[in-house]
PDB file of C-alpha atoms and ligand atoms in Angstrom:
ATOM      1  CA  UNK A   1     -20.822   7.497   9.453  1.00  0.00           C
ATOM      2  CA  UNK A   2     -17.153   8.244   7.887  1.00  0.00           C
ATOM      3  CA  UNK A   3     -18.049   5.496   5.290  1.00  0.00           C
ATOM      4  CA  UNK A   4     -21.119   7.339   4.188  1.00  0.00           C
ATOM      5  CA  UNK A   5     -19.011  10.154   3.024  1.00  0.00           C
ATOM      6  CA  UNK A   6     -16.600   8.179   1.274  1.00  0.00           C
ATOM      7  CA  UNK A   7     -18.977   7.643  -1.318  1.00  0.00           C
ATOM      8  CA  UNK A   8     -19.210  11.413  -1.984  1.00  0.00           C
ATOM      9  CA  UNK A   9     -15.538  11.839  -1.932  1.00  0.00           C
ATOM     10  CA  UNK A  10     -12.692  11.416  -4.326  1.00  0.00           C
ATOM     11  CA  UNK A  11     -11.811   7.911  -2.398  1.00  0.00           C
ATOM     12  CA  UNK A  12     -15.069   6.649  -4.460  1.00  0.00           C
ATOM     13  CA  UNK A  13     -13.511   7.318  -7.909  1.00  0.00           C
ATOM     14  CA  UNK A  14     -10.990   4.319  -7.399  1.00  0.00           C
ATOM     15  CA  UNK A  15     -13.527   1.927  -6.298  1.00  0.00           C
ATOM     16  CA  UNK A  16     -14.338   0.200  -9.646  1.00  0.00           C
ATOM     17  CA  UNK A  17     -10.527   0.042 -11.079  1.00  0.00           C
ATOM     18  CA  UNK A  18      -9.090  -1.021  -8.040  1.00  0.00           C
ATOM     19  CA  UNK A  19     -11.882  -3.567  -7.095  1.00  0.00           C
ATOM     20  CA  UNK A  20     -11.214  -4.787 -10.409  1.00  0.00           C
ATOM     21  CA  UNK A  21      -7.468  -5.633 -10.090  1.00  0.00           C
ATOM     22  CA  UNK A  22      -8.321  -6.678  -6.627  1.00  0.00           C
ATOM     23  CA  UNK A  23     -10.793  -9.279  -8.286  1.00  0.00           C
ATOM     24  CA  UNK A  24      -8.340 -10.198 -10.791  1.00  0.00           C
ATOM     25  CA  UNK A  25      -5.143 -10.845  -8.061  1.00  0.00           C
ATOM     26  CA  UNK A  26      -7.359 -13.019  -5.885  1.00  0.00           C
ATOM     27  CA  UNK A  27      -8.472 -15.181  -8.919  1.00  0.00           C
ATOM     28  CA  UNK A  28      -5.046 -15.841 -11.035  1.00  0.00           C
ATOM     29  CA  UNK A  29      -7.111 -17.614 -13.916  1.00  0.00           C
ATOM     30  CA  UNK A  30      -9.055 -14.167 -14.944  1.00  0.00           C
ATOM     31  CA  UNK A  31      -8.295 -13.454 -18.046  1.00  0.00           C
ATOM     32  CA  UNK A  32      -6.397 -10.515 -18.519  1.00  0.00           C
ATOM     33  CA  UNK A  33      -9.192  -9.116 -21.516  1.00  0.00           C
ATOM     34  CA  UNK A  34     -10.670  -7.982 -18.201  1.00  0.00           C
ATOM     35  CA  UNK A  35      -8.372  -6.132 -17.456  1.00  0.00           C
ATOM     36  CA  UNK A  36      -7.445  -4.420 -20.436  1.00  0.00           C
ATOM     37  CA  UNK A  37     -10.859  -3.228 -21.185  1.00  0.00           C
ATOM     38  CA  UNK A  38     -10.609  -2.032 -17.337  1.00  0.00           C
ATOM     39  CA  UNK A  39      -7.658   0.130 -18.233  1.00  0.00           C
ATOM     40  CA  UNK A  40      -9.337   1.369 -21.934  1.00  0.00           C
ATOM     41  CA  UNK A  41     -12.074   3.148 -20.237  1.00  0.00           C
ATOM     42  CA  UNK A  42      -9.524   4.619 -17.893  1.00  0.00           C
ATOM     43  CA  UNK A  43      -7.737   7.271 -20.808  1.00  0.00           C
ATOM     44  CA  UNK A  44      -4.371   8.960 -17.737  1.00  0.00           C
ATOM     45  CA  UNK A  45      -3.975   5.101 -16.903  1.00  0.00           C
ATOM     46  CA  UNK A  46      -3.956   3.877 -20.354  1.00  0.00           C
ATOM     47  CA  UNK A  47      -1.281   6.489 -21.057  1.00  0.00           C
ATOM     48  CA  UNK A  48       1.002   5.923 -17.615  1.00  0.00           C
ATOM     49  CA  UNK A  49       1.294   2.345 -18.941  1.00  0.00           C
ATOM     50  CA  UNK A  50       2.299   2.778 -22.334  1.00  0.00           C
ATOM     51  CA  UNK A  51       4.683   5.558 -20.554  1.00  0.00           C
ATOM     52  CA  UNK A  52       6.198   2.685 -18.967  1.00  0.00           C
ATOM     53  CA  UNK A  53       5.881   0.234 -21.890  1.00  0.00           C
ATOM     54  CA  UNK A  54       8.030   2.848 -23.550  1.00  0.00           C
ATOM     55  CA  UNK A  55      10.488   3.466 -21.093  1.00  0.00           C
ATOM     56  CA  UNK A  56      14.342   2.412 -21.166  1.00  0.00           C
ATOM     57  CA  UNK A  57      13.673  -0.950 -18.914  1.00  0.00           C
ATOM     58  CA  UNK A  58      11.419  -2.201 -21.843  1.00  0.00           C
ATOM     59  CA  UNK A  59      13.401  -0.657 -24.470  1.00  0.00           C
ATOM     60  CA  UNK A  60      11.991  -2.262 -27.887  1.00  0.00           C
ATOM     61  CA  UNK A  61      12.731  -1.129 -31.212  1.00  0.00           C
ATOM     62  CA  UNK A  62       8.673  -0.531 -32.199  1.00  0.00           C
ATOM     63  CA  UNK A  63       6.518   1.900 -30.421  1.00  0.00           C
ATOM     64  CA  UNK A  64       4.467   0.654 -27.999  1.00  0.00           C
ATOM     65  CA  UNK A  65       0.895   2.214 -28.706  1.00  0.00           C
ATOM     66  CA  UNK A  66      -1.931  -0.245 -27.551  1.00  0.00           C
ATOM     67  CA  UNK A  67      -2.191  -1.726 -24.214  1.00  0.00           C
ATOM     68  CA  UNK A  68      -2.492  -5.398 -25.321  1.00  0.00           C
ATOM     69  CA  UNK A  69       1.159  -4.816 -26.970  1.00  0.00           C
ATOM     70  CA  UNK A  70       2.407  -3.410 -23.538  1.00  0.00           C
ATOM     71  CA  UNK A  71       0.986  -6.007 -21.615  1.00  0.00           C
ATOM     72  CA  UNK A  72       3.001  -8.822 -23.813  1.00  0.00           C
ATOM     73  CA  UNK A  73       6.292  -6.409 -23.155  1.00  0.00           C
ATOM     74  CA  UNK A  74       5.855  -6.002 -19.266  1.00  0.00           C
ATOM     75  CA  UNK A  75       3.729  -9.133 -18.458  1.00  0.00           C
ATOM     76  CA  UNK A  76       0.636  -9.181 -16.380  1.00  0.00           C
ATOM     77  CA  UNK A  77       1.870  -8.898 -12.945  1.00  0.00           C
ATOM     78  CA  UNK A  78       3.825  -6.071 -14.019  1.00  0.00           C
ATOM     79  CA  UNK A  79       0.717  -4.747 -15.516  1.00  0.00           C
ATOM     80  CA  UNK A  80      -1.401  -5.440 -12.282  1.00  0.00           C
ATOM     81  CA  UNK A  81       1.406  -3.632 -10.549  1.00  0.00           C
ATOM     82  CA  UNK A  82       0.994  -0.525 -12.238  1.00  0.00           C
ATOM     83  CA  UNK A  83      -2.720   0.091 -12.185  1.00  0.00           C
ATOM     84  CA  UNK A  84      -3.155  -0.879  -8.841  1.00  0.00           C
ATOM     85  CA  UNK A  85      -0.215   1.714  -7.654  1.00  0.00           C
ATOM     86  CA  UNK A  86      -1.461   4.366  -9.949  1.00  0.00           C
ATOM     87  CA  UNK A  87      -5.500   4.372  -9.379  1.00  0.00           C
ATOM     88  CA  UNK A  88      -3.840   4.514  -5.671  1.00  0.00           C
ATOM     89  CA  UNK A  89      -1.662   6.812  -5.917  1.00  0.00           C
ATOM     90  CA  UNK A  90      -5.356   9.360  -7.188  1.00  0.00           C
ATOM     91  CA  UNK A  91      -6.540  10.039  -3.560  1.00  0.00           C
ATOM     92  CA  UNK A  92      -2.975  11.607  -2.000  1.00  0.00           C
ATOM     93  CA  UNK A  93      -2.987  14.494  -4.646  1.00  0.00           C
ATOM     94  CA  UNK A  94      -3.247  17.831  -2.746  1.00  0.00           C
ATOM     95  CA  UNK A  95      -2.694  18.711   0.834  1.00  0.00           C
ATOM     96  CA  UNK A  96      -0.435  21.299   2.897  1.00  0.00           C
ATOM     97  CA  UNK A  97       2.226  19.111   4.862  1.00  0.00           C
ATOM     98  CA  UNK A  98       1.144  19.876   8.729  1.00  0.00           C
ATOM     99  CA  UNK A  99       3.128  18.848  11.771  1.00  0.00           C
ATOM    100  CA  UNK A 100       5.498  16.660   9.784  1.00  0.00           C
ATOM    101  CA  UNK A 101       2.725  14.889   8.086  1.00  0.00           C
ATOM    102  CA  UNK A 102       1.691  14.921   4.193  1.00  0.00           C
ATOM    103  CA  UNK A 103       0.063  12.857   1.801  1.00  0.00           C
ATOM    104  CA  UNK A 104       3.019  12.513  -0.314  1.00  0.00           C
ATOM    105  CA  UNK A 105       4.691  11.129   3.045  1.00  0.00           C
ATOM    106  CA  UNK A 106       1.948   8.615   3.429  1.00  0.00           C
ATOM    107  CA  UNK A 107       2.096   7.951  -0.440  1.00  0.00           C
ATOM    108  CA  UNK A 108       5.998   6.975  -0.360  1.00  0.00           C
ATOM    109  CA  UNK A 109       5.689   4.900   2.825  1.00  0.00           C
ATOM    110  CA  UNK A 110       2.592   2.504   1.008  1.00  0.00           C
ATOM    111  CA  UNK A 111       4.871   2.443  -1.440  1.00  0.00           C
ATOM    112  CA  UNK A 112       7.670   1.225   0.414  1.00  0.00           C
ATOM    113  CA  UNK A 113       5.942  -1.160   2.544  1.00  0.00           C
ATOM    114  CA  UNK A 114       4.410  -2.457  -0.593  1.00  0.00           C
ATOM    115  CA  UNK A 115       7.687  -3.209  -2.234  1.00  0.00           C
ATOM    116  CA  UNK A 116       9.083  -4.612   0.942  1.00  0.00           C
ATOM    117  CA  UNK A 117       6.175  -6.908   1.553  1.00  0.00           C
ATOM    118  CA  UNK A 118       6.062  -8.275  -2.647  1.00  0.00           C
ATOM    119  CA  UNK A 119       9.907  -8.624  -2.191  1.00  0.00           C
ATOM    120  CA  UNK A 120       9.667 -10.474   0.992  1.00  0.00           C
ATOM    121  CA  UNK A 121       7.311 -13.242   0.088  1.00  0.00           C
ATOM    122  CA  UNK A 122       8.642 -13.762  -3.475  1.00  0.00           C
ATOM    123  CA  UNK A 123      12.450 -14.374  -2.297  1.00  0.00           C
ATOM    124  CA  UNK A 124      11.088 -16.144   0.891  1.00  0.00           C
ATOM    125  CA  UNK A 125       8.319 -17.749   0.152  1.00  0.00           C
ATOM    126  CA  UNK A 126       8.835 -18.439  -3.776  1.00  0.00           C
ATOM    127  CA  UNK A 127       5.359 -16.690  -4.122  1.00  0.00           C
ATOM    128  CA  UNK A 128       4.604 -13.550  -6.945  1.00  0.00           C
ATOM    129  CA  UNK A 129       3.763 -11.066  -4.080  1.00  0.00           C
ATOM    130  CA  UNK A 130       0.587  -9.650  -6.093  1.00  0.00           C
ATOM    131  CA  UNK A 131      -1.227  -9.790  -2.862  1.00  0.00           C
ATOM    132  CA  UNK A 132       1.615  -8.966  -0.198  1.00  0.00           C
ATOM    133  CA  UNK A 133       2.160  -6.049  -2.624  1.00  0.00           C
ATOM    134  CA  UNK A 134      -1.782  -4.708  -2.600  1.00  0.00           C
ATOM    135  CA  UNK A 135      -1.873  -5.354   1.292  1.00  0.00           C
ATOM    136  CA  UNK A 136       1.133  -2.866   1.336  1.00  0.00           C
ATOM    137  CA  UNK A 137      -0.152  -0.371  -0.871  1.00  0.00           C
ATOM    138  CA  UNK A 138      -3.644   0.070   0.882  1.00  0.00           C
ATOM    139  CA  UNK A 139      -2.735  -1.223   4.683  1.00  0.00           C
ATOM    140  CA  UNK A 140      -2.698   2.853   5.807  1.00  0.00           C
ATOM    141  CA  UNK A 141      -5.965   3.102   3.375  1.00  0.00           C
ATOM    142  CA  UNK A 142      -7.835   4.422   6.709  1.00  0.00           C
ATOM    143  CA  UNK A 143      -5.208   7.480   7.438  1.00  0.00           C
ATOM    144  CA  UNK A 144      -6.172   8.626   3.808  1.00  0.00           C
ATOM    145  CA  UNK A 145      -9.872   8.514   4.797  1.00  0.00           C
ATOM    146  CA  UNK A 146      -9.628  10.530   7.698  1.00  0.00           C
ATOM    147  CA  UNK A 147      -6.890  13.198   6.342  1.00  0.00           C
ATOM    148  CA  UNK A 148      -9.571  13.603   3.472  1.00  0.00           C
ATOM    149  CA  UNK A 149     -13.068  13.296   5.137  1.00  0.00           C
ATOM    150  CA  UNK A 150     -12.067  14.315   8.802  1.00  0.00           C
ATOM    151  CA  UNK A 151      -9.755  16.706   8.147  1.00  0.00           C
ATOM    152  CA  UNK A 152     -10.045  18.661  11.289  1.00  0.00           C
ATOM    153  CA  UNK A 153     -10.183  16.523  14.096  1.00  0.00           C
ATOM    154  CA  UNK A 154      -7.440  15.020  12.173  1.00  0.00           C
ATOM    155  CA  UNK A 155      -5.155  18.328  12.169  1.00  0.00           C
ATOM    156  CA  UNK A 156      -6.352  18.085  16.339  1.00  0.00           C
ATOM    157  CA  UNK A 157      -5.195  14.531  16.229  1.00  0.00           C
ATOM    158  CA  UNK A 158      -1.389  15.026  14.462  1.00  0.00           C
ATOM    159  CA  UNK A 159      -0.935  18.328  17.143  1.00  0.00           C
ATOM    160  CA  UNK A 160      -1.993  16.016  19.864  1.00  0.00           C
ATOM    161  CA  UNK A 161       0.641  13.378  18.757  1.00  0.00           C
ATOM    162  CA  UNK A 162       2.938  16.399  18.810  1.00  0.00           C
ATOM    163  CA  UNK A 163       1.803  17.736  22.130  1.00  0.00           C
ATOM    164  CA  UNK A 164       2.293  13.854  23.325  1.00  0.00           C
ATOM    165  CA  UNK A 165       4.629  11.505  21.527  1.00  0.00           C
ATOM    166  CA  UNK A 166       2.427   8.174  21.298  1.00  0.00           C
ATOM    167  CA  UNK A 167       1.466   6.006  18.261  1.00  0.00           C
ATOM    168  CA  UNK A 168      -1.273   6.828  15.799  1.00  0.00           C
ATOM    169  CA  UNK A 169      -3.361   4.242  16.662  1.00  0.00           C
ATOM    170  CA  UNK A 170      -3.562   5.511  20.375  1.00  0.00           C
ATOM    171  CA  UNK A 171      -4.087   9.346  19.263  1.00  0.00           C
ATOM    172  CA  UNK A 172      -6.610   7.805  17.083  1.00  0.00           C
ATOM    173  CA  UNK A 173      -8.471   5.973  19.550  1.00  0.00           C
ATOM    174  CA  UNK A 174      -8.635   8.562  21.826  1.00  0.00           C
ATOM    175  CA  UNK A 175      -9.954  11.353  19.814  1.00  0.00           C
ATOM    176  CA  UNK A 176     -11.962   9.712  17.404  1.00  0.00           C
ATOM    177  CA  UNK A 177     -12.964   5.998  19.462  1.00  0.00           C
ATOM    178  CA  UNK A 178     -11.556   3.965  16.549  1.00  0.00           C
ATOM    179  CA  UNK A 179      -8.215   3.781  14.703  1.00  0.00           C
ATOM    180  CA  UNK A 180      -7.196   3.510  11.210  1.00  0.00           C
ATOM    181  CA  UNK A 181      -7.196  -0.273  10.843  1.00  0.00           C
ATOM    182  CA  UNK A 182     -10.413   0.046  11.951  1.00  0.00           C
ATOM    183  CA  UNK A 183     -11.834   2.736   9.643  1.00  0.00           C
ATOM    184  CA  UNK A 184      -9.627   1.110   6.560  1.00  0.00           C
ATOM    185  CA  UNK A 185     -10.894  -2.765   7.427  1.00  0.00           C
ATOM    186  CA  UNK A 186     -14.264  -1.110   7.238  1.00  0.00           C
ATOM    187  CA  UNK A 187     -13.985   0.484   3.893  1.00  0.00           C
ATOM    188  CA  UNK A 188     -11.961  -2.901   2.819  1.00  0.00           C
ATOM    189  CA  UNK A 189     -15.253  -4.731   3.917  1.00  0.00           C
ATOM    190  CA  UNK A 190     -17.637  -2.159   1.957  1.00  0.00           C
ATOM    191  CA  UNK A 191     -15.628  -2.621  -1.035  1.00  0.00           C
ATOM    192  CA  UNK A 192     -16.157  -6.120  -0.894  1.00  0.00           C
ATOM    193  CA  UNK A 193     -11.911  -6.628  -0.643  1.00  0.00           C
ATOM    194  CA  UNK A 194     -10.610 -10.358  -0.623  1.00  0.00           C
ATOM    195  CA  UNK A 195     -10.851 -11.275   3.256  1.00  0.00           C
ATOM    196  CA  UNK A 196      -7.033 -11.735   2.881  1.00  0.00           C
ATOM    197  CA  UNK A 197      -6.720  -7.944   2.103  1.00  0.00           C
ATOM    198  CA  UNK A 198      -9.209  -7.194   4.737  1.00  0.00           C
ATOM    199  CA  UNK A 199      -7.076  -8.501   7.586  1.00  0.00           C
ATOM    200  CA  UNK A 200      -3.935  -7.062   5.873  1.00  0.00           C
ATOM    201  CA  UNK A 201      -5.433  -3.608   6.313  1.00  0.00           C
ATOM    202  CA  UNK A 202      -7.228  -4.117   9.443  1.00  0.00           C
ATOM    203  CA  UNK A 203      -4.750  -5.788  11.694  1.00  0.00           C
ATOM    204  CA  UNK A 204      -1.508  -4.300   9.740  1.00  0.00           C
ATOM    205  CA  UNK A 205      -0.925  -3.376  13.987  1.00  0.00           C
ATOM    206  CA  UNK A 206      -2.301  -6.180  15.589  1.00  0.00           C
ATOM    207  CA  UNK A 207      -2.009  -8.924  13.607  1.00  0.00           C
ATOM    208  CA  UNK A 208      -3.156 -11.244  16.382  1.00  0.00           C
ATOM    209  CA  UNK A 209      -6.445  -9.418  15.494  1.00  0.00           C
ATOM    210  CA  UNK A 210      -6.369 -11.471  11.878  1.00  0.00           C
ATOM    211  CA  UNK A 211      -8.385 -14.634  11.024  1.00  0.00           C
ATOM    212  CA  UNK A 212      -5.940 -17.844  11.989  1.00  0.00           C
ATOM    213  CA  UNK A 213      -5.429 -18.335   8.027  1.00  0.00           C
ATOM    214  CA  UNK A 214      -4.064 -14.865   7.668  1.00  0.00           C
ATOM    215  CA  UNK A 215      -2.121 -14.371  10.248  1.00  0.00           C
ATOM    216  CA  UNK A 216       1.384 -14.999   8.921  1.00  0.00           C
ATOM    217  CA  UNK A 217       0.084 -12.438   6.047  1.00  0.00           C
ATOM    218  CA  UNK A 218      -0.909  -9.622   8.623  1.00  0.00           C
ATOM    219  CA  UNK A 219       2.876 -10.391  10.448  1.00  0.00           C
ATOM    220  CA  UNK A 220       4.333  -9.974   6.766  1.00  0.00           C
ATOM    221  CA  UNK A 221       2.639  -6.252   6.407  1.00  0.00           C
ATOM    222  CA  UNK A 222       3.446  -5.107  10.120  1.00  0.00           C
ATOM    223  CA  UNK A 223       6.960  -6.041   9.600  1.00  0.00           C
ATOM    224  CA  UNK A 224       7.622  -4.357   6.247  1.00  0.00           C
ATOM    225  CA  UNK A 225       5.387  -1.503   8.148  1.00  0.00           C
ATOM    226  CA  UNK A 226       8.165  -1.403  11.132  1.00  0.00           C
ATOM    227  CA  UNK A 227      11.195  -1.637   9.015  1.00  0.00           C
ATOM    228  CA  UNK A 228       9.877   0.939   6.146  1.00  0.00           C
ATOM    229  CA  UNK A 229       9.170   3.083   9.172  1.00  0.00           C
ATOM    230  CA  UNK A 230      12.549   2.126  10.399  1.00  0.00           C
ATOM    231  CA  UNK A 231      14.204   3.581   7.044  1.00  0.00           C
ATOM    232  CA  UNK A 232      13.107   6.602   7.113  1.00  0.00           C
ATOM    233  CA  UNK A 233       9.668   5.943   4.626  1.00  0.00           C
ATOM    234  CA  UNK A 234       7.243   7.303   7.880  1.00  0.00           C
ATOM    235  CA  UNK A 235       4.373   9.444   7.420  1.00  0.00           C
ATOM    236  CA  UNK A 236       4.317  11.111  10.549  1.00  0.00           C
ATOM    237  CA  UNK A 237       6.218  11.284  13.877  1.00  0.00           C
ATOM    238  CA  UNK A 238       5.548   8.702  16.264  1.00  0.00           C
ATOM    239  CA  UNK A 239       7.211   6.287  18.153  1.00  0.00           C
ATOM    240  CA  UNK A 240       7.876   2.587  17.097  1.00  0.00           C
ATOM    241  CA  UNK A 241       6.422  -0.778  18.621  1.00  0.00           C
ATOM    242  CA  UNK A 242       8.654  -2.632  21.169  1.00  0.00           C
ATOM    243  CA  UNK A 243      11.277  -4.169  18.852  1.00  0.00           C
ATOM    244  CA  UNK A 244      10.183  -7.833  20.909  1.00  0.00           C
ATOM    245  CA  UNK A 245       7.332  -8.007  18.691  1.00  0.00           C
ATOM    246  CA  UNK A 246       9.143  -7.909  15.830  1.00  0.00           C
ATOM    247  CA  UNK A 247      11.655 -10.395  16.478  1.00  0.00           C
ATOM    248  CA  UNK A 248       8.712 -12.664  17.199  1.00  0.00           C
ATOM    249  CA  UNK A 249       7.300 -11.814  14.373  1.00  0.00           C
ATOM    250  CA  UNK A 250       9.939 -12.376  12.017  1.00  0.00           C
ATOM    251  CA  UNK A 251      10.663 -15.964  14.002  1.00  0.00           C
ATOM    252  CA  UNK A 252       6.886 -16.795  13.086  1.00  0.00           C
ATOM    253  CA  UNK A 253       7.712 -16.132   9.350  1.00  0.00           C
ATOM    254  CA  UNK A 254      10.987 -18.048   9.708  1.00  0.00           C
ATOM    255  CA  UNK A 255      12.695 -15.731   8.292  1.00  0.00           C
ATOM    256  CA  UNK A 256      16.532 -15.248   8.986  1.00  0.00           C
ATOM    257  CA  UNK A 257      17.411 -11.387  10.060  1.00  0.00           C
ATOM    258  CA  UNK A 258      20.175 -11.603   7.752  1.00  0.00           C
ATOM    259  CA  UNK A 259      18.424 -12.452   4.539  1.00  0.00           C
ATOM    260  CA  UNK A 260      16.019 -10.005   5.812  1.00  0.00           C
ATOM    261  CA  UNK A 261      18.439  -6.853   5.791  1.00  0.00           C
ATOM    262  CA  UNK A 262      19.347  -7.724   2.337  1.00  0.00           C
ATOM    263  CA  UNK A 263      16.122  -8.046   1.182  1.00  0.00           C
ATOM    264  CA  UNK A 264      15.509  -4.430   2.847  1.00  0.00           C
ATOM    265  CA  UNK A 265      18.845  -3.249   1.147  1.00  0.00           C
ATOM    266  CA  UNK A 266      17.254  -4.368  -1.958  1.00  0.00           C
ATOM    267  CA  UNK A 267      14.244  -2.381  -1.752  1.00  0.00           C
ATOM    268  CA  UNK A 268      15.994   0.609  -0.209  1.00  0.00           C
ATOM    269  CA  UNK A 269      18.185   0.738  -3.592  1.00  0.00           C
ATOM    270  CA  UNK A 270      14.705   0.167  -5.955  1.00  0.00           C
ATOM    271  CA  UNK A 271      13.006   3.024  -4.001  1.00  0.00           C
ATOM    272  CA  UNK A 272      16.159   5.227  -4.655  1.00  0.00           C
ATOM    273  CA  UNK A 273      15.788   4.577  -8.338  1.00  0.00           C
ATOM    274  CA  UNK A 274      12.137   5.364  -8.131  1.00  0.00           C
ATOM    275  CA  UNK A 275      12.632   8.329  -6.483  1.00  0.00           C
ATOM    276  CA  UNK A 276      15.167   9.231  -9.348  1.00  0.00           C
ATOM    277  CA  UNK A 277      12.266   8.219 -12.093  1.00  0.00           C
ATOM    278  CA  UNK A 278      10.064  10.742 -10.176  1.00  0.00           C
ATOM    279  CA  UNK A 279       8.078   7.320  -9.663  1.00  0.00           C
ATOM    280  CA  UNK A 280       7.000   8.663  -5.513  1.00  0.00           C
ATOM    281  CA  UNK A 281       5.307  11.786  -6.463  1.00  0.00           C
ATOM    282  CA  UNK A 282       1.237  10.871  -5.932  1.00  0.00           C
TER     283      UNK A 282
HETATM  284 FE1  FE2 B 301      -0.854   1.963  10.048  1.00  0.00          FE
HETATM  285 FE1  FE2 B 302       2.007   1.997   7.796  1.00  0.00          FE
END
């Protein structure tokens, strides 16, 4: 069905680069020649990098001109970072903003739930974040899918939310039989995704849903998803989850609310300075 047409549309040109990185942040050891000759045959990409390479926060006296020198000046997770958000960032081009959704919306909240979930495990848990970070970025994979390859009943489905405040998933499920998670696990699974991701994307609302192993994950993605929503970095209108289920989930984590609003604080201030760079724009 939906995931049939996904291979005709422009969601299909990410699949190799991003599978790629994907590969690469599950398996730590790859070496990072793979990647670079990822990002060679990939000419805007190559030149977004050495954009950033060049840019004040890696000032160097030299030029950066070759990817290899840019990935010794911003370092492989850095590097990982980038391609991942910007091969992302290809399928939200376009679209007229309808009943208070867009894709730019959608683009700044991955972005924002991807920072918030990278920036939660590595001050909490001591971890990098690559894969907190790629869960963010792609958990709302499924609302790009259907904007792009359902677009009507999806229009029907944003006036219905309209007509009758209630959460996406539940205008989803009863216009289409099947919610976002659903359609984005799907297209996780297709891709062949690591089955960390998978959950990520497909429980990012239900994280009960998630494989025992991956739970605490999941929590980690719906709680940067409520709090990014929370801030202001929603997509469309919608009311939030009980705030119970949060609190639960954040005593699961073991995280403290107070180191959690600073960590929130944090990221508010980085997307600012994004948002200066231009860095939100899809
Ligand atoms: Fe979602
Ligand atoms: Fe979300």
């Amino acid at each position: 069905m939906l995931l049939n047409l996904v291979e005709i549309s422009s969601i299909a040109s990410i699949k190799e680069t991003v599978g790629g990185i994907l590969s690469l942040i599950s398996n730590p050891a790859a070496i990072s020649s793979d990647l670079i000759r990822l990002i060679e045959l990939d000419p805007p990409l190559t030149a977004k990098i050495l954009r950033v390479a060049n840019s004040s926060n890696y000032a160097t006296a030299q030029t950066i001109d070759d990817i290899q020198q840019a990935l010794i000046w911003i370092g492989f997770d850095t590097l990982k970072e980038i391609v991942l958000t910007q091969k992302m960032s290809e399928i939200y081009h376009n679209g007229t903003p309808v009943f208070g959704y867009s894709r730019l919306q959608l683009w700044r909240h991955n972005l924002a739930v991807a920072l918030l979930a990278k920036t939660i495990y590595r001050h909490e848990f001591g971890e990098k974040g690559n894969k907190a970070y790629a869960a963010g970025l792609m958990h709302d994979i499924g609302v790009i899918v259907e904007d792009q390859l359902l677009h009507k009943d999806f229009i029907q489905m944003l006036q219905s939310l309209k007509d009758t405040p209630q959460s996406l998933s539940d205008g989803e499920v009863s216009l289409f039989g099947y919610d976002h998670g659903l359609v984005g696990k799907s297209l996780a699974e297709n891709w062949n995704f690591p089955a960390e991701l998978i959950d990520g994307i497909g429980f990012h609302h239900n994280p009960g849903g998630a494989r025992e192993e991956y739970r605490l994950f999941v929590k980690t993605i719906f709680i940067s998803d409520y709090l990014m929503l929370e801030q202001g970095y929603g997509y469309v209108a919608m009311p939030l989850p009980d705030r119970e289920i949060l609190q639960q989930y954040v005593m699961d984590l073991g995280l403290q609310w107070h180191a959690l609003h600073a960590i929130v604080e944090l990221v508010l201030e980085e997307l600012k300075k994004d948002e200066r760079k231009g860095y939100l724009t899809a």
